[in-house]
PDB file of C-alpha atoms in Angstrom:
ATOM      1  CA  MET D   1     -65.669   8.091  -7.544  1.00  0.00           C
ATOM      2  CA  LEU D   2     -64.944  10.598 -10.021  1.00  0.00           C
ATOM      3  CA  LYS D   3     -65.010  13.226  -7.753  1.00  0.00           C
ATOM      4  CA  PHE D   4     -62.367  11.530  -5.106  1.00  0.00           C
ATOM      5  CA  LEU D   5     -60.230  11.176  -8.318  1.00  0.00           C
ATOM      6  CA  GLY D   6     -60.769  14.170  -9.514  1.00  0.00           C
ATOM      7  CA  SER D   7     -60.277  15.825  -6.403  1.00  0.00           C
ATOM      8  CA  LEU D   8     -56.694  13.590  -5.735  1.00  0.00           C
ATOM      9  CA  PHE D   9     -55.763  14.928  -8.681  1.00  0.00           C
ATOM     10  CA  ILE D  10     -55.978  18.552  -8.044  1.00  0.00           C
ATOM     11  CA  VAL D  11     -54.479  18.077  -4.616  1.00  0.00           C
ATOM     12  CA  SER D  12     -51.783  15.752  -5.803  1.00  0.00           C
ATOM     13  CA  SER D  13     -50.662  18.164  -8.729  1.00  0.00           C
ATOM     14  CA  MET D  14     -50.424  21.306  -6.822  1.00  0.00           C
ATOM     15  CA  THR D  15     -48.426  19.623  -3.729  1.00  0.00           C
ATOM     16  CA  GLY D  16     -46.182  18.420  -6.596  1.00  0.00           C
ATOM     17  CA  ILE D  17     -46.018  22.336  -8.306  1.00  0.00           C
ATOM     18  CA  GLY D  18     -45.101  23.236  -4.438  1.00  0.00           C
ATOM     19  CA  ILE D  19     -42.476  20.546  -4.775  1.00  0.00           C
ATOM     20  CA  TRP D  20     -41.551  21.959  -7.959  1.00  0.00           C
ATOM     21  CA  LYS D  21     -41.117  25.444  -6.645  1.00  0.00           C
ATOM     22  CA  ALA D  22     -39.586  24.080  -3.346  1.00  0.00           C
ATOM     23  CA  GLU D  23     -36.262  22.448  -5.441  1.00  0.00           C
ATOM     24  CA  GLU D  24     -35.821  26.257  -7.339  1.00  0.00           C
ATOM     25  CA  VAL D  25     -35.132  27.632  -3.729  1.00  0.00           C
ATOM     26  CA  LYS D  26     -32.744  24.449  -3.457  1.00  0.00           C
ATOM     27  CA  HIS D  27     -31.211  25.117  -6.943  1.00  0.00           C
ATOM     28  CA  SER D  28     -30.574  28.492  -6.441  1.00  0.00           C
ATOM     29  CA  TYR D  29     -28.636  28.002  -3.353  1.00  0.00           C
ATOM     30  CA  GLN D  30     -26.863  25.309  -5.320  1.00  0.00           C
ATOM     31  CA  ALA D  31     -25.866  27.766  -8.126  1.00  0.00           C
ATOM     32  CA  LEU D  32     -24.697  30.404  -5.792  1.00  0.00           C
ATOM     33  CA  GLY D  33     -22.407  28.198  -4.309  1.00  0.00           C
ATOM     34  CA  LYS D  34     -20.703  27.374  -7.598  1.00  0.00           C
ATOM     35  CA  ILE D  35     -19.960  30.690  -8.540  1.00  0.00           C
ATOM     36  CA  TYR D  36     -18.718  31.122  -5.319  1.00  0.00           C
ATOM     37  CA  HIS D  37     -16.362  28.460  -5.794  1.00  0.00           C
ATOM     38  CA  LEU D  38     -15.761  29.624  -9.523  1.00  0.00           C
ATOM     39  CA  ILE D  39     -15.171  33.309  -8.741  1.00  0.00           C
ATOM     40  CA  GLY D  40     -12.664  31.814  -5.416  1.00  0.00           C
ATOM     41  CA  MET D  41     -10.844  29.437  -8.150  1.00  0.00           C
ATOM     42  CA  MET D  42     -10.953  32.903 -10.697  1.00  0.00           C
ATOM     43  CA  LYS D  43      -9.045  34.663  -7.644  1.00  0.00           C
ATOM     44  CA  ASN D  44      -6.434  32.216  -6.915  1.00  0.00           C
ATOM     45  CA  GLU D  45      -6.036  31.932 -10.530  1.00  0.00           C
ATOM     46  CA  LEU D  46      -4.403  35.749 -10.516  1.00  0.00           C
ATOM     47  CA  SER D  47      -3.060  35.492  -7.348  1.00  0.00           C
ATOM     48  CA  TYR D  48      -1.155  32.463  -7.450  1.00  0.00           C
ATOM     49  CA  ALA D  49      -0.378  31.543 -11.122  1.00  0.00           C
ATOM     50  CA  GLY D  50      -0.350  35.152 -12.286  1.00  0.00           C
ATOM     51  CA  SER D  51      -2.551  33.841 -15.704  1.00  0.00           C
ATOM     52  CA  GLU D  52      -4.232  36.373 -18.079  1.00  0.00           C
ATOM     53  CA  PHE D  53      -7.764  36.538 -18.716  1.00  0.00           C
ATOM     54  CA  GLY D  54      -8.695  33.988 -21.624  1.00  0.00           C
ATOM     55  CA  GLU D  55      -5.503  31.506 -19.982  1.00  0.00           C
ATOM     56  CA  MET D  56      -7.865  31.425 -17.325  1.00  0.00           C
ATOM     57  CA  PHE D  57     -11.027  31.311 -18.411  1.00  0.00           C
ATOM     58  CA  GLU D  58      -9.636  28.511 -20.750  1.00  0.00           C
ATOM     59  CA  CYS D  59      -8.327  26.556 -17.889  1.00  0.00           C
ATOM     60  CA  LEU D  60     -11.198  27.326 -15.174  1.00  0.00           C
ATOM     61  CA  SER D  61     -13.456  26.070 -18.339  1.00  0.00           C
ATOM     62  CA  LYS D  62     -12.160  22.382 -18.309  1.00  0.00           C
ATOM     63  CA  LYS D  63     -12.831  22.377 -14.389  1.00  0.00           C
ATOM     64  CA  VAL D  64     -16.611  23.220 -14.354  1.00  0.00           C
ATOM     65  CA  ASP D  65     -19.371  22.335 -16.074  1.00  0.00           C
ATOM     66  CA  ALA D  66     -22.013  24.030 -18.410  1.00  0.00           C
ATOM     67  CA  PRO D  67     -23.363  26.265 -18.373  1.00  0.00           C
ATOM     68  CA  TYR D  68     -20.278  28.141 -16.313  1.00  0.00           C
ATOM     69  CA  ARG D  69     -17.960  26.250 -18.552  1.00  0.00           C
ATOM     70  CA  ASN D  70     -19.718  28.126 -21.861  1.00  0.00           C
ATOM     71  CA  TRP D  71     -19.599  31.235 -20.244  1.00  0.00           C
ATOM     72  CA  LEU D  72     -15.708  30.984 -19.683  1.00  0.00           C
ATOM     73  CA  LEU D  73     -15.262  30.064 -23.110  1.00  0.00           C
ATOM     74  CA  GLY D  74     -17.730  32.675 -24.569  1.00  0.00           C
ATOM     75  CA  MET D  75     -15.512  35.095 -22.486  1.00  0.00           C
ATOM     76  CA  LYS D  76     -12.447  33.553 -23.701  1.00  0.00           C
ATOM     77  CA  ILE D  77     -13.435  33.812 -27.334  1.00  0.00           C
ATOM     78  CA  GLN D  78     -14.845  37.088 -27.564  1.00  0.00           C
ATOM     79  CA  MET D  79     -12.107  38.715 -25.781  1.00  0.00           C
ATOM     80  CA  GLU D  80      -9.803  36.823 -28.814  1.00  0.00           C
ATOM     81  CA  ARG D  81     -11.775  38.447 -31.207  1.00  0.00           C
ATOM     82  CA  ARG D  82     -11.199  42.318 -29.695  1.00  0.00           C
ATOM     83  CA  ASP D  83     -14.524  43.494 -31.397  1.00  0.00           C
ATOM     84  CA  GLY D  84     -13.904  47.184 -29.674  1.00  0.00           C
ATOM     85  CA  LYS D  85     -16.111  45.607 -26.633  1.00  0.00           C
ATOM     86  CA  THR D  86     -14.962  46.803 -23.022  1.00  0.00           C
ATOM     87  CA  PHE D  87     -14.085  43.541 -20.895  1.00  0.00           C
ATOM     88  CA  SER D  88     -17.301  44.776 -18.699  1.00  0.00           C
ATOM     89  CA  GLU D  89     -19.546  44.716 -21.857  1.00  0.00           C
ATOM     90  CA  ILE D  90     -18.191  41.230 -22.608  1.00  0.00           C
ATOM     91  CA  TRP D  91     -18.361  39.733 -18.890  1.00  0.00           C
ATOM     92  CA  GLU D  92     -22.064  41.270 -18.743  1.00  0.00           C
ATOM     93  CA  ASP D  93     -23.101  39.864 -22.412  1.00  0.00           C
ATOM     94  CA  ASN D  94     -22.261  36.613 -21.699  1.00  0.00           C
ATOM     95  CA  VAL D  95     -23.564  36.734 -18.012  1.00  0.00           C
ATOM     96  CA  ASN D  96     -26.685  37.337 -20.007  1.00  0.00           C
ATOM     97  CA  GLY D  97     -26.194  34.832 -22.457  1.00  0.00           C
ATOM     98  CA  PHE D  98     -25.121  31.905 -20.830  1.00  0.00           C
ATOM     99  CA  LEU D  99     -25.504  32.219 -16.794  1.00  0.00           C
ATOM    100  CA  LYS D 100     -29.364  33.335 -17.411  1.00  0.00           C
ATOM    101  CA  GLU D 101     -31.138  30.084 -16.786  1.00  0.00           C
ATOM    102  CA  SER D 102     -28.156  28.477 -14.218  1.00  0.00           C
ATOM    103  CA  GLY D 103     -30.719  29.137 -11.489  1.00  0.00           C
ATOM    104  CA  LEU D 104     -29.047  32.108 -10.068  1.00  0.00           C
ATOM    105  CA  GLY D 105     -31.322  34.698  -8.968  1.00  0.00           C
ATOM    106  CA  MET D 106     -31.557  38.485 -10.234  1.00  0.00           C
ATOM    107  CA  GLU D 107     -29.891  39.504  -7.317  1.00  0.00           C
ATOM    108  CA  ALA D 108     -26.864  37.611  -7.632  1.00  0.00           C
ATOM    109  CA  LEU D 109     -26.140  37.899 -11.470  1.00  0.00           C
ATOM    110  CA  ASN D 110     -26.271  42.093 -11.240  1.00  0.00           C
ATOM    111  CA  HIS D 111     -23.602  41.204  -8.569  1.00  0.00           C
ATOM    112  CA  LEU D 112     -21.952  39.105 -11.266  1.00  0.00           C
ATOM    113  CA  LYS D 113     -22.074  41.794 -13.456  1.00  0.00           C
ATOM    114  CA  MET D 114     -20.869  44.716 -11.325  1.00  0.00           C
ATOM    115  CA  LEU D 115     -17.704  42.053 -10.188  1.00  0.00           C
ATOM    116  CA  GLY D 116     -17.211  42.542 -14.139  1.00  0.00           C
ATOM    117  CA  ARG D 117     -17.646  46.221 -14.334  1.00  0.00           C
ATOM    118  CA  ASN D 118     -14.767  46.451 -11.483  1.00  0.00           C
ATOM    119  CA  LEU D 119     -12.666  43.782 -13.041  1.00  0.00           C
ATOM    120  CA  GLY D 120     -12.146  45.161 -16.471  1.00  0.00           C
ATOM    121  CA  GLY D 121     -10.370  48.685 -15.644  1.00  0.00           C
ATOM    122  CA  ALA D 122      -8.327  48.010 -12.401  1.00  0.00           C
ATOM    123  CA  ASP D 123      -5.018  46.475 -11.942  1.00  0.00           C
ATOM    124  CA  ARG D 124      -4.115  43.046 -10.666  1.00  0.00           C
ATOM    125  CA  GLN D 125      -4.474  43.555  -7.162  1.00  0.00           C
ATOM    126  CA  MET D 126      -7.373  45.537  -7.379  1.00  0.00           C
ATOM    127  CA  GLN D 127      -9.078  42.957  -9.472  1.00  0.00           C
ATOM    128  CA  ILE D 128      -8.265  40.211  -6.418  1.00  0.00           C
ATOM    129  CA  TRP D 129      -9.212  43.352  -4.229  1.00  0.00           C
ATOM    130  CA  SER D 130     -12.649  43.054  -6.155  1.00  0.00           C
ATOM    131  CA  MET D 131     -12.949  39.108  -6.317  1.00  0.00           C
ATOM    132  CA  GLU D 132     -12.394  39.084  -2.630  1.00  0.00           C
ATOM    133  CA  ARG D 133     -14.731  41.383  -1.750  1.00  0.00           C
ATOM    134  CA  TYR D 134     -17.628  39.577  -3.914  1.00  0.00           C
ATOM    135  CA  LEU D 135     -16.722  36.436  -2.175  1.00  0.00           C
ATOM    136  CA  LYS D 136     -17.599  37.868   1.284  1.00  0.00           C
ATOM    137  CA  GLN D 137     -20.996  39.154  -0.410  1.00  0.00           C
ATOM    138  CA  ILE D 138     -21.872  35.921  -1.873  1.00  0.00           C
ATOM    139  CA  GLY D 139     -20.913  34.363   1.085  1.00  0.00           C
ATOM    140  CA  LEU D 140     -23.278  36.159   3.141  1.00  0.00           C
ATOM    141  CA  GLN D 141     -25.720  35.910   0.834  1.00  0.00           C
ATOM    142  CA  MET D 142     -25.286  31.993   1.131  1.00  0.00           C
ATOM    143  CA  ASP D 143     -25.470  32.159   4.846  1.00  0.00           C
ATOM    144  CA  GLU D 144     -28.697  34.070   4.795  1.00  0.00           C
ATOM    145  CA  MET D 145     -29.982  31.668   2.295  1.00  0.00           C
ATOM    146  CA  ARG D 146     -28.845  28.611   4.020  1.00  0.00           C
ATOM    147  CA  LYS D 147     -30.605  30.073   7.619  1.00  0.00           C
ATOM    148  CA  ASP D 148     -34.125  29.926   6.288  1.00  0.00           C
ATOM    149  CA  ILE D 149     -33.595  27.600   2.726  1.00  0.00           C
ATOM    150  CA  GLN D 150     -35.467  24.523   5.069  1.00  0.00           C
ATOM    151  CA  MET D 151     -38.810  27.004   6.080  1.00  0.00           C
ATOM    152  CA  ARG D 152     -38.938  28.522   2.673  1.00  0.00           C
ATOM    153  CA  MET D 153     -38.849  24.731   1.079  1.00  0.00           C
ATOM    154  CA  LYS D 154     -41.493  23.627   3.427  1.00  0.00           C
ATOM    155  CA  VAL D 155     -43.711  26.994   2.935  1.00  0.00           C
ATOM    156  CA  ARG D 156     -43.772  26.189  -0.270  1.00  0.00           C
ATOM    157  CA  ILE D 157     -44.759  22.299  -0.833  1.00  0.00           C
ATOM    158  CA  CYS D 158     -47.460  23.238   1.838  1.00  0.00           C
ATOM    159  CA  LEU D 159     -48.834  26.268   0.296  1.00  0.00           C
ATOM    160  CA  GLY D 160     -48.712  24.147  -2.963  1.00  0.00           C
ATOM    161  CA  ALA D 161     -50.767  21.287  -1.159  1.00  0.00           C
ATOM    162  CA  SER D 162     -53.369  23.717   0.618  1.00  0.00           C
ATOM    163  CA  ALA D 163     -54.158  25.140  -2.633  1.00  0.00           C
ATOM    164  CA  GLY D 164     -54.628  22.132  -3.914  1.00  0.00           C
ATOM    165  CA  ILE D 165     -57.407  21.090  -1.595  1.00  0.00           C
ATOM    166  CA  LEU D 166     -58.541  24.853  -1.695  1.00  0.00           C
ATOM    167  CA  ILE D 167     -59.468  24.116  -5.031  1.00  0.00           C
ATOM    168  CA  THR D 168     -61.134  20.916  -4.791  1.00  0.00           C
ATOM    169  CA  ILE D 169     -63.531  22.763  -1.996  1.00  0.00           C
ATOM    170  CA  PHE D 170     -64.670  25.481  -4.102  1.00  0.00           C
ATOM    171  CA  LEU D 171     -64.923  22.740  -7.198  1.00  0.00           C
ATOM    172  CA  ILE D 172     -67.052  19.999  -5.042  1.00  0.00           C
TER     173      ILE D 172
END
C-alpha cells in the first residue's frame, strides 16, 4: 500500500511539473502578444499623436498592467533624469530590469533591446519604420509559436508523466 501511494505521488508530481512547464509555453506566447500590442500602441502614438517619448511612455503606462507599466514608467523617469545615458542604454537597462520576469524568452528580449538601439538615434520616420519592422518580426515569431504551441504543451505533459512512471519503475 505504501509503495502504491509513493508511486502515485511520484507520477502525479512529475505530471504536475509537466503541466507547469506546458503553462510556461503558453505564458511565453501571451507575453509576446502583450509586447506586440504595446509596441503597436507606441507606433500609433508616434505616428498619429506625434507624442514625445516621455509623454508617450506615461500615457501608455496607464493602459497596460505590470510589468509593462513599470517598464514604461521607468523609461519616463530615467529619461527625465538625464544622467548622461543614451536612449538605447536607458531602454536596455529597463528591459533588463523590468521585463526579465515577464515571460518573454531570451530571443524576444534581445529583439526588444535591438528595437531600443534603433529608436535611440533615429528621426521620427525611422523610429516608426523600426517599430513596423519589429512588429512584423514578432508577428512571424508568434505565427510560428501558434503552429506548434499545442504540440509543445502536450509533449511537456507527456514527458512529465513518463518521467514519473520511469522513476517509479526504478524505485520499485
